[in-house]
Amino acid sequence: MAIDLVKADEHFIHVYNRSVCFVKGEDVYLYDDAGKRYLDFTAGIAVNALGYSNEEFKNALKDQIDKIIHTSNLYFSEPAIKATEYITKATGLSKVFFTNSGAEAIEGALKVARKYAYNKNPESKGEIIAMNHSFHGRTMGAVAVTGTEHYRTPFEPLVGGVKFADYNDLDSVKALVTPDTCAIILETVQGEGGLTPATEEFIKGVRALCDENDICMILDEIQCGMGRTGYLYAYQRYGIKPDVVTTAKALGCGVPVGAFVANEKYGKAMVPGDHGSTYGGNPLATAAVCKVYEIFEKDHIVEHVNEVAAYLDSALKGIVERHSDKVKGLRGVGLMRGLALADDVAVGDVIAACLKEGLVVVSAGGNVLRMVPPLVIEKEHVDEAVKVIEKVLG
Ligand SMILES: *Cc1c(COP(=O)(O)O)cnc(C)c1O
């Protein structure tokens, strides 16, 4: 019996237009409450990197549940200790704080930058430079640095001292720097904003600007991190390192967990009493993190992404060529891709039609059809997705 979704929606605060009720996942497919099968090119919004049938991952969670789920951050736990080792090795940064979500990781990263500036000069105004079309989450601090007006305006006054520059325009960033600037925050690849990677010139320019002015460079890799662009962290493509990186989404592959990770200099700015979280990085969450990193290494997930991403790239180029009336261009990198649709093609309609045909896709800012599939998809899944998209566009 299918569930009555109209009735089900009555008691949710209506901030999402939900349409389907998924009841299980298998491999890279989802099944709804009527038993219909869907190829998943959304992965719970870039979360379920390992798909739905990694028994080793599931068993690690079951084992941890049998041992202990939660202890609070007043005590050490084995999974959390081990997770810091994995995450510092993966990021090249040395100090970790675990959170329950991406937005919380952003809040923490902003606090680190403010605290460092405060330690230097208690009179610092703690100004932050963020980017237009950025997305950093829905809590007040994260919204304050999100460069989309309609996410911000109804919730003002937000965290103050934030100015917005244009992504990939170094001069627009330079123009906003003052002696009170404590942080520059950007996504290495803009996600919701339309799947735009930073240019090498821009990201290296921001790095140099931060070095010259003792400003904290915060890279938000909540979506583009964890192998999705063909590097474990997307900044590794450019040979630079941020002072603080935020990570979440695929970090726990479905178990809610995030982290902000700082270098020694910024990590040390925080002292007992400065920050905390009851759940953050609890044994269950960090057991997930450990197993995810272990599987990434053992199963060569990043190498696999590069292989299948090249195949997806040429397949999508084919779509752009054959449907130039409906598709304006190709966006993104790795397994974080988008089709920019023509102005008279509504992305919402395309998504609904794909869903009907058994393909789960999502939108990104403007009129972009976003694909962020599990990282374990194979070429045959790319073929299957392309077939559906072509049918819908035709
Ligand atoms: C999803 C996302 C966030 C917010 O993460 P939540 O877990 O939803 O709080 C922040 N930044 C980026 C780039 C994201 O894609």
Short mmCIF file of C-alpha atoms and ligand atoms in Angstrom, two decimals:
data_model
loop_
_atom_site.label_atom_id
_atom_site.label_comp_id
_atom_site.label_asym_id
_atom_site.label_seq_id
_atom_site.Cartn_x
_atom_site.Cartn_y
_atom_site.Cartn_z
CA MET A 1 0.00 0.00 0.00
CA ALA A 2 1.44 3.33 -1.05
CA ILE A 3 1.55 6.01 1.63
CA ASP A 4 -0.74 9.08 1.32
CA LEU A 5 1.94 11.73 0.80
CA VAL A 6 -0.44 14.70 0.72
CA LYS A 7 -1.67 13.78 4.16
CA ALA A 8 1.86 12.95 5.30
CA ASP A 9 2.98 16.48 4.38
CA GLU A 10 0.42 18.13 6.68
CA HIS A 11 2.60 17.96 9.76
CA PHE A 12 5.91 18.96 8.23
CA ILE A 13 6.87 22.64 8.25
CA HIS A 14 6.64 23.16 4.54
CA VAL A 15 10.15 24.13 3.49
CA TYR A 16 10.62 21.26 1.03
CA ASN A 17 8.44 20.21 -1.91
CA ARG A 18 8.77 16.47 -1.37
CA SER A 19 7.28 14.10 -3.89
CA VAL A 20 8.44 10.52 -3.32
CA CYS A 21 8.82 8.28 -0.27
CA PHE A 22 11.88 6.05 -0.56
CA VAL A 23 11.88 2.93 1.57
CA LYS A 24 15.14 1.20 0.69
CA GLY A 25 18.34 1.40 -1.29
CA GLU A 26 20.29 -1.27 -3.09
CA ASP A 27 23.59 -0.78 -4.92
CA VAL A 28 23.02 2.67 -6.54
CA TYR A 29 19.24 2.30 -6.80
CA LEU A 30 16.39 3.52 -4.61
CA TYR A 31 12.96 1.94 -4.17
CA ASP A 32 9.80 3.86 -3.31
CA ASP A 33 6.88 2.70 -1.18
CA ALA A 34 5.14 1.26 -4.25
CA GLY A 35 8.18 -0.84 -5.16
CA LYS A 36 9.29 1.32 -8.11
CA ARG A 37 13.05 1.37 -8.76
CA TYR A 38 15.10 4.55 -9.41
CA LEU A 39 18.70 5.08 -10.45
CA ASP A 40 20.14 7.47 -7.88
CA PHE A 41 22.12 10.40 -9.30
CA THR A 42 21.60 12.53 -6.20
CA ALA A 43 22.95 10.30 -3.39
CA GLY A 44 21.06 12.13 -0.65
CA ILE A 45 22.68 15.35 -1.97
CA ALA A 46 26.27 14.18 -2.40
CA VAL A 47 26.17 12.13 0.80
CA ASN A 48 25.86 8.44 -0.05
CA ALA A 49 29.23 8.08 -1.76
CA LEU A 50 29.35 4.32 -1.22
CA GLY A 51 25.84 3.65 -2.49
CA TYR A 52 23.50 1.49 -0.45
CA SER A 53 24.99 -1.98 -0.38
CA ASN A 54 28.39 -1.65 1.25
CA GLU A 55 28.07 -4.44 3.81
CA GLU A 56 31.41 -3.66 5.43
CA PHE A 57 30.26 -0.10 6.15
CA LYS A 58 26.89 -1.23 7.50
CA ASN A 59 28.48 -3.90 9.68
CA ALA A 60 30.92 -1.39 11.16
CA LEU A 61 27.95 0.74 12.24
CA LYS A 62 26.14 -2.27 13.70
CA ASP A 63 29.26 -3.29 15.63
CA GLN A 64 29.66 0.22 17.03
CA ILE A 65 26.01 0.30 18.10
CA ASP A 66 26.62 -2.87 20.06
CA LYS A 67 29.65 -1.33 21.79
CA ILE A 68 28.53 2.23 22.54
CA ILE A 69 26.66 4.91 20.60
CA HIS A 70 27.39 8.04 22.60
CA THR A 71 29.60 9.26 25.41
CA SER A 72 29.63 13.11 25.03
CA ASN A 73 32.74 15.15 24.37
CA LEU A 74 33.72 15.12 28.04
CA TYR A 75 35.56 11.87 27.32
CA PHE A 76 37.77 10.36 24.66
CA SER A 77 36.42 7.60 22.45
CA GLU A 78 38.38 5.20 20.29
CA PRO A 79 36.50 5.93 17.05
CA ALA A 80 36.93 9.70 17.51
CA ILE A 81 40.68 9.35 18.14
CA LYS A 82 41.06 7.18 15.05
CA ALA A 83 38.88 9.52 12.98
CA THR A 84 41.15 12.48 13.77
CA GLU A 85 44.06 10.44 12.38
CA TYR A 86 42.22 9.73 9.14
CA ILE A 87 40.95 13.26 8.69
CA THR A 88 44.24 15.03 9.42
CA LYS A 89 46.04 12.71 7.01
CA ALA A 90 43.36 13.32 4.36
CA THR A 91 43.31 17.11 4.67
CA GLY A 92 46.94 17.84 5.57
CA LEU A 93 45.66 19.98 8.47
CA SER A 94 46.27 19.10 12.09
CA LYS A 95 43.35 20.05 14.37
CA VAL A 96 39.81 18.64 14.12
CA PHE A 97 36.46 19.45 15.67
CA PHE A 98 33.59 17.11 14.76
CA THR A 99 30.09 18.49 14.17
CA ASN A 100 26.69 17.01 13.34
CA SER A 101 26.20 18.80 10.03
CA GLY A 102 27.80 20.95 7.40
CA ALA A 103 26.30 24.19 8.67
CA GLU A 104 27.71 23.54 12.11
CA ALA A 105 31.14 23.04 10.60
CA ILE A 106 30.79 26.49 8.99
CA GLU A 107 29.78 28.04 12.32
CA GLY A 108 32.89 26.54 13.92
CA ALA A 109 35.19 27.67 11.12
CA LEU A 110 33.92 31.26 11.45
CA LYS A 111 34.43 31.12 15.22
CA VAL A 112 38.02 29.93 14.77
CA ALA A 113 38.78 32.88 12.47
CA ARG A 114 37.14 35.36 14.84
CA LYS A 115 38.93 33.90 17.84
CA TYR A 116 42.34 34.12 16.17
CA ALA A 117 41.69 37.75 15.24
CA TYR A 118 40.46 38.50 18.76
CA ASN A 119 43.59 36.97 20.31
CA LYS A 120 45.70 39.24 18.10
CA ASN A 121 43.61 42.30 18.80
CA PRO A 122 40.52 42.27 21.05
CA GLU A 123 39.30 45.38 19.21
CA SER A 124 39.21 43.60 15.82
CA LYS A 125 35.87 43.98 14.06
CA GLY A 126 36.21 40.41 12.76
CA GLU A 127 35.12 41.17 9.20
CA ILE A 128 34.46 38.26 6.87
CA ILE A 129 34.57 38.20 3.07
CA ALA A 130 32.26 35.67 1.42
CA MET A 131 31.25 35.08 -2.21
CA ASN A 132 28.17 35.90 -4.24
CA HIS A 133 26.23 32.74 -5.19
CA SER A 134 27.86 30.80 -2.38
CA PHE A 135 26.03 28.32 -0.19
CA HIS A 136 27.20 27.45 3.30
CA GLY A 137 24.09 26.15 5.08
CA ARG A 138 20.99 27.29 6.96
CA THR A 139 22.04 28.24 10.48
CA MET A 140 22.36 31.96 11.24
CA GLY A 141 26.13 32.19 10.80
CA ALA A 142 26.09 30.03 7.69
CA VAL A 143 23.24 32.06 6.19
CA ALA A 144 25.18 35.24 6.96
CA VAL A 145 27.97 34.11 4.59
CA THR A 146 25.62 32.65 1.96
CA GLY A 147 25.53 34.91 -1.09
CA THR A 148 21.92 34.46 -2.10
CA GLU A 149 19.65 37.34 -1.08
CA HIS A 150 16.42 35.38 -0.60
CA TYR A 151 18.07 32.95 1.85
CA ARG A 152 19.22 35.90 3.93
CA THR A 153 16.81 38.83 3.91
CA PRO A 154 13.89 37.35 5.91
CA PHE A 155 16.25 36.35 8.72
CA GLU A 156 18.13 39.59 9.28
CA PRO A 157 19.80 40.82 11.38
CA LEU A 158 22.37 38.10 10.76
CA VAL A 159 25.95 37.75 11.96
CA GLY A 160 27.47 41.13 11.12
CA GLY A 161 30.61 42.23 9.33
CA VAL A 162 30.13 40.10 6.22
CA LYS A 163 30.86 41.50 2.75
CA PHE A 164 30.39 39.74 -0.57
CA ALA A 165 32.86 39.53 -3.46
CA ASP A 166 32.49 37.86 -6.85
CA TYR A 167 33.69 34.28 -7.18
CA ASN A 168 36.70 33.92 -9.49
CA ASP A 169 37.27 37.69 -9.43
CA LEU A 170 40.34 38.32 -7.28
CA ASP A 171 40.17 42.10 -7.61
CA SER A 172 36.67 42.11 -6.14
CA VAL A 173 38.04 40.27 -3.10
CA LYS A 174 41.08 42.54 -2.75
CA ALA A 175 38.81 45.59 -2.83
CA LEU A 176 37.05 44.40 0.34
CA VAL A 177 40.11 43.60 2.47
CA THR A 178 40.65 45.92 5.46
CA PRO A 179 42.86 45.63 8.57
CA ASP A 180 39.78 44.15 10.26
CA THR A 181 39.30 41.29 7.79
CA CYS A 182 39.65 38.02 9.70
CA ALA A 183 38.43 35.46 7.16
CA ILE A 184 37.79 34.81 3.49
CA ILE A 185 35.36 31.94 3.02
CA LEU A 186 34.63 30.19 -0.27
CA GLU A 187 33.72 26.83 -1.73
CA THR A 188 36.50 25.21 -3.76
CA VAL A 189 33.74 24.31 -6.23
CA GLN A 190 30.53 26.28 -5.79
CA GLY A 191 27.72 23.73 -5.37
CA GLU A 192 24.21 25.17 -5.04
CA GLY A 193 25.47 28.29 -6.80
CA GLY A 194 25.66 26.40 -10.08
CA LEU A 195 28.66 24.00 -9.98
CA THR A 196 31.50 26.42 -10.66
CA PRO A 197 35.08 25.40 -9.81
CA ALA A 198 37.52 28.03 -8.62
CA THR A 199 40.06 29.01 -11.24
CA GLU A 200 43.64 28.28 -10.31
CA GLU A 201 44.52 31.96 -10.52
CA PHE A 202 41.67 32.88 -8.15
CA ILE A 203 42.26 30.29 -5.45
CA LYS A 204 46.02 30.86 -5.44
CA GLY A 205 45.39 34.61 -5.40
CA VAL A 206 43.12 34.26 -2.36
CA ARG A 207 45.74 32.08 -0.68
CA ALA A 208 48.42 34.74 -1.24
CA LEU A 209 46.09 37.53 -0.10
CA CYS A 210 45.40 35.64 3.14
CA ASP A 211 49.11 35.00 3.71
CA GLU A 212 50.05 38.63 3.12
CA ASN A 213 47.37 39.97 5.47
CA ASP A 214 47.24 37.22 8.12
CA ILE A 215 43.65 36.38 7.12
CA CYS A 216 42.11 32.95 7.70
CA MET A 217 41.38 31.18 4.40
CA ILE A 218 38.36 28.95 4.91
CA LEU A 219 37.51 26.46 2.17
CA ASP A 220 34.05 24.91 2.32
CA GLU A 221 34.43 21.39 0.94
CA ILE A 222 31.22 20.06 2.43
CA GLN A 223 29.95 19.09 -1.01
CA CYS A 224 33.05 18.99 -3.23
CA GLY A 225 35.30 17.20 -0.73
CA MET A 226 35.57 13.47 -0.04
CA GLY A 227 36.68 12.43 -3.51
CA ARG A 228 33.87 13.94 -5.51
CA THR A 229 36.07 16.01 -7.81
CA GLY A 230 38.68 13.30 -8.32
CA TYR A 231 40.81 14.48 -5.39
CA LEU A 232 40.15 13.52 -1.79
CA TYR A 233 39.82 17.27 -1.15
CA ALA A 234 39.27 19.52 -4.14
CA TYR A 235 41.94 22.05 -3.11
CA GLN A 236 44.55 19.35 -3.67
CA ARG A 237 44.07 19.90 -7.40
CA TYR A 238 45.66 23.35 -7.01
CA GLY A 239 48.53 22.40 -4.70
CA ILE A 240 47.36 24.83 -2.00
CA LYS A 241 46.02 24.35 1.51
CA PRO A 242 43.42 26.42 3.35
CA ASP A 243 43.87 27.42 6.99
CA VAL A 244 40.54 25.82 7.81
CA VAL A 245 38.49 23.35 5.77
CA THR A 246 34.90 22.31 6.41
CA THR A 247 33.79 18.80 5.48
CA ALA A 248 30.51 16.90 5.92
CA LYS A 249 28.04 15.26 3.47
CA ALA A 250 29.96 12.15 2.28
CA LEU A 251 32.18 12.19 5.38
CA GLY A 252 29.77 9.83 7.16
CA CYS A 253 28.05 8.43 4.07
CA GLY A 254 24.63 8.94 5.64
CA VAL A 255 25.48 9.10 9.32
CA PRO A 256 25.10 12.79 10.22
CA VAL A 257 28.62 14.09 10.81
CA GLY A 258 30.80 16.99 9.72
CA ALA A 259 34.01 18.61 10.84
CA PHE A 260 36.05 21.75 10.67
CA VAL A 261 39.74 21.09 10.41
CA ALA A 262 42.33 23.79 11.10
CA ASN A 263 46.06 24.11 10.78
CA GLU A 264 48.14 24.39 13.93
CA LYS A 265 48.08 28.20 14.01
CA TYR A 266 44.31 28.57 13.83
CA GLY A 267 43.47 25.39 15.74
CA LYS A 268 45.48 26.63 18.71
CA ALA A 269 43.46 29.84 18.88
CA MET A 270 40.62 27.84 20.44
CA VAL A 271 40.81 26.92 24.13
CA PRO A 272 38.49 25.06 26.55
CA GLY A 273 35.18 26.89 26.78
CA ASP A 274 35.37 28.39 23.29
CA HIS A 275 33.29 25.75 21.53
CA GLY A 276 31.46 22.50 22.09
CA SER A 277 28.79 20.06 21.01
CA THR A 278 26.93 17.35 22.89
CA TYR A 279 26.78 14.89 20.01
CA GLY A 280 29.59 16.16 17.76
CA GLY A 281 31.82 13.29 16.67
CA ASN A 282 30.18 10.73 18.95
CA PRO A 283 31.37 7.11 18.72
CA LEU A 284 28.73 6.09 16.18
CA ALA A 285 29.39 9.10 13.91
CA THR A 286 33.17 8.77 14.06
CA ALA A 287 33.03 4.99 13.56
CA ALA A 288 31.29 5.87 10.29
CA VAL A 289 34.02 8.39 9.43
CA CYS A 290 36.79 5.85 10.09
CA LYS A 291 35.14 3.17 7.99
CA VAL A 292 34.42 5.59 5.14
CA TYR A 293 38.08 6.68 4.93
CA GLU A 294 39.22 3.06 5.25
CA ILE A 295 36.97 1.96 2.38
CA PHE A 296 37.98 4.97 0.25
CA GLU A 297 41.61 3.90 0.60
CA LYS A 298 41.10 0.15 0.24
CA ASP A 299 38.69 0.34 -2.71
CA HIS A 300 40.56 3.18 -4.49
CA ILE A 301 37.40 5.30 -4.62
CA VAL A 302 39.18 8.47 -5.78
CA GLU A 303 40.83 6.64 -8.69
CA HIS A 304 37.45 5.18 -9.58
CA VAL A 305 35.90 8.67 -9.59
CA ASN A 306 38.49 9.85 -12.12
CA GLU A 307 37.76 6.93 -14.38
CA VAL A 308 33.99 7.15 -14.36
CA ALA A 309 34.02 10.97 -14.35
CA ALA A 310 35.85 11.01 -17.67
CA TYR A 311 33.17 8.73 -19.09
CA LEU A 312 30.38 10.90 -17.66
CA ASP A 313 32.06 14.00 -19.09
CA SER A 314 32.04 12.71 -22.66
CA ALA A 315 28.48 11.39 -22.26
CA LEU A 316 27.28 14.79 -21.05
CA LYS A 317 29.12 16.56 -23.86
CA GLY A 318 27.10 14.37 -26.21
CA ILE A 319 23.87 15.57 -24.58
CA VAL A 320 24.94 19.21 -24.88
CA GLU A 321 25.69 18.69 -28.59
CA ARG A 322 22.52 16.80 -29.44
CA HIS A 323 20.21 19.06 -27.41
CA SER A 324 21.76 22.49 -27.87
CA ASP A 325 18.24 23.95 -28.04
CA LYS A 326 17.50 22.81 -24.45
CA VAL A 327 20.95 22.75 -22.86
CA LYS A 328 23.21 25.79 -22.73
CA GLY A 329 26.30 24.11 -21.36
CA LEU A 330 28.09 21.74 -19.08
CA ARG A 331 29.09 22.66 -15.52
CA GLY A 332 31.18 21.23 -12.72
CA VAL A 333 33.95 18.72 -12.39
CA GLY A 334 34.41 15.05 -11.44
CA LEU A 335 31.17 13.49 -10.25
CA MET A 336 29.74 16.89 -9.41
CA ARG A 337 28.25 17.85 -12.76
CA GLY A 338 25.46 19.99 -14.08
CA LEU A 339 23.61 20.72 -17.27
CA ALA A 340 22.78 24.41 -17.57
CA LEU A 341 19.32 24.40 -19.16
CA ALA A 342 17.99 26.95 -21.61
CA ASP A 343 15.85 29.73 -20.11
CA ASP A 344 12.61 28.27 -21.48
CA VAL A 345 13.28 24.82 -19.99
CA ALA A 346 12.31 24.72 -16.29
CA VAL A 347 14.69 22.55 -14.29
CA GLY A 348 11.84 21.57 -11.95
CA ASP A 349 9.91 20.06 -14.85
CA VAL A 350 12.96 18.13 -16.04
CA ILE A 351 13.58 16.76 -12.54
CA ALA A 352 9.95 15.65 -12.20
CA ALA A 353 10.02 13.98 -15.61
CA CYS A 354 13.30 12.18 -14.77
CA LEU A 355 11.79 10.97 -11.50
CA LYS A 356 8.84 9.58 -13.44
CA GLU A 357 11.29 7.74 -15.70
CA GLY A 358 13.15 6.32 -12.70
CA LEU A 359 16.11 8.70 -12.37
CA VAL A 360 16.76 10.81 -9.28
CA VAL A 361 18.42 14.16 -10.03
CA VAL A 362 18.36 17.52 -8.29
CA SER A 363 18.75 21.18 -9.23
CA ALA A 364 21.49 23.68 -8.46
CA GLY A 365 21.22 27.48 -8.39
CA GLY A 366 19.60 29.06 -11.40
CA ASN A 367 18.47 26.58 -13.99
CA VAL A 368 21.04 23.82 -13.60
CA LEU A 369 20.29 20.11 -13.52
CA ARG A 370 22.74 18.71 -10.96
CA MET A 371 24.20 15.20 -10.85
CA VAL A 372 26.00 14.13 -7.67
CA PRO A 373 25.72 10.33 -7.84
CA PRO A 374 27.25 7.80 -5.47
CA LEU A 375 31.00 7.71 -6.20
CA VAL A 376 30.76 3.98 -6.85
CA ILE A 377 28.63 4.27 -10.00
CA GLU A 378 29.86 2.40 -13.07
CA LYS A 379 29.79 3.33 -16.75
CA GLU A 380 26.59 1.34 -17.27
CA HIS A 381 24.85 3.63 -14.76
CA VAL A 382 26.05 6.68 -16.69
CA ASP A 383 24.57 5.16 -19.86
CA GLU A 384 21.30 4.51 -18.07
CA ALA A 385 21.08 8.07 -16.71
CA VAL A 386 21.97 9.65 -20.05
CA LYS A 387 19.28 7.62 -21.77
CA VAL A 388 16.62 8.94 -19.37
CA ILE A 389 17.82 12.55 -19.62
CA GLU A 390 17.82 12.38 -23.43
CA LYS A 391 14.33 10.91 -23.45
CA VAL A 392 13.09 13.68 -21.14
CA LEU A 393 14.80 16.47 -23.13
CA GLY A 394 13.49 15.02 -26.36
C1 LIG B 1 25.20 21.12 1.97
C2 LIG B 1 26.19 22.20 2.13
C3 LIG B 1 26.33 22.90 3.35
C4 LIG B 1 25.40 22.68 4.52
O1 LIG B 1 25.49 21.39 5.04
P1 LIG B 1 24.30 20.85 5.97
O2 LIG B 1 24.78 19.49 6.41
O3 LIG B 1 23.07 20.82 5.15
O4 LIG B 1 24.18 21.79 7.12
C5 LIG B 1 27.32 23.86 3.43
N1 LIG B 1 28.14 24.12 2.41
C6 LIG B 1 28.05 23.46 1.24
C7 LIG B 1 29.00 23.77 0.12
C8 LIG B 1 27.06 22.49 1.04
O5 LIG B 1 26.93 21.88 -0.13
#
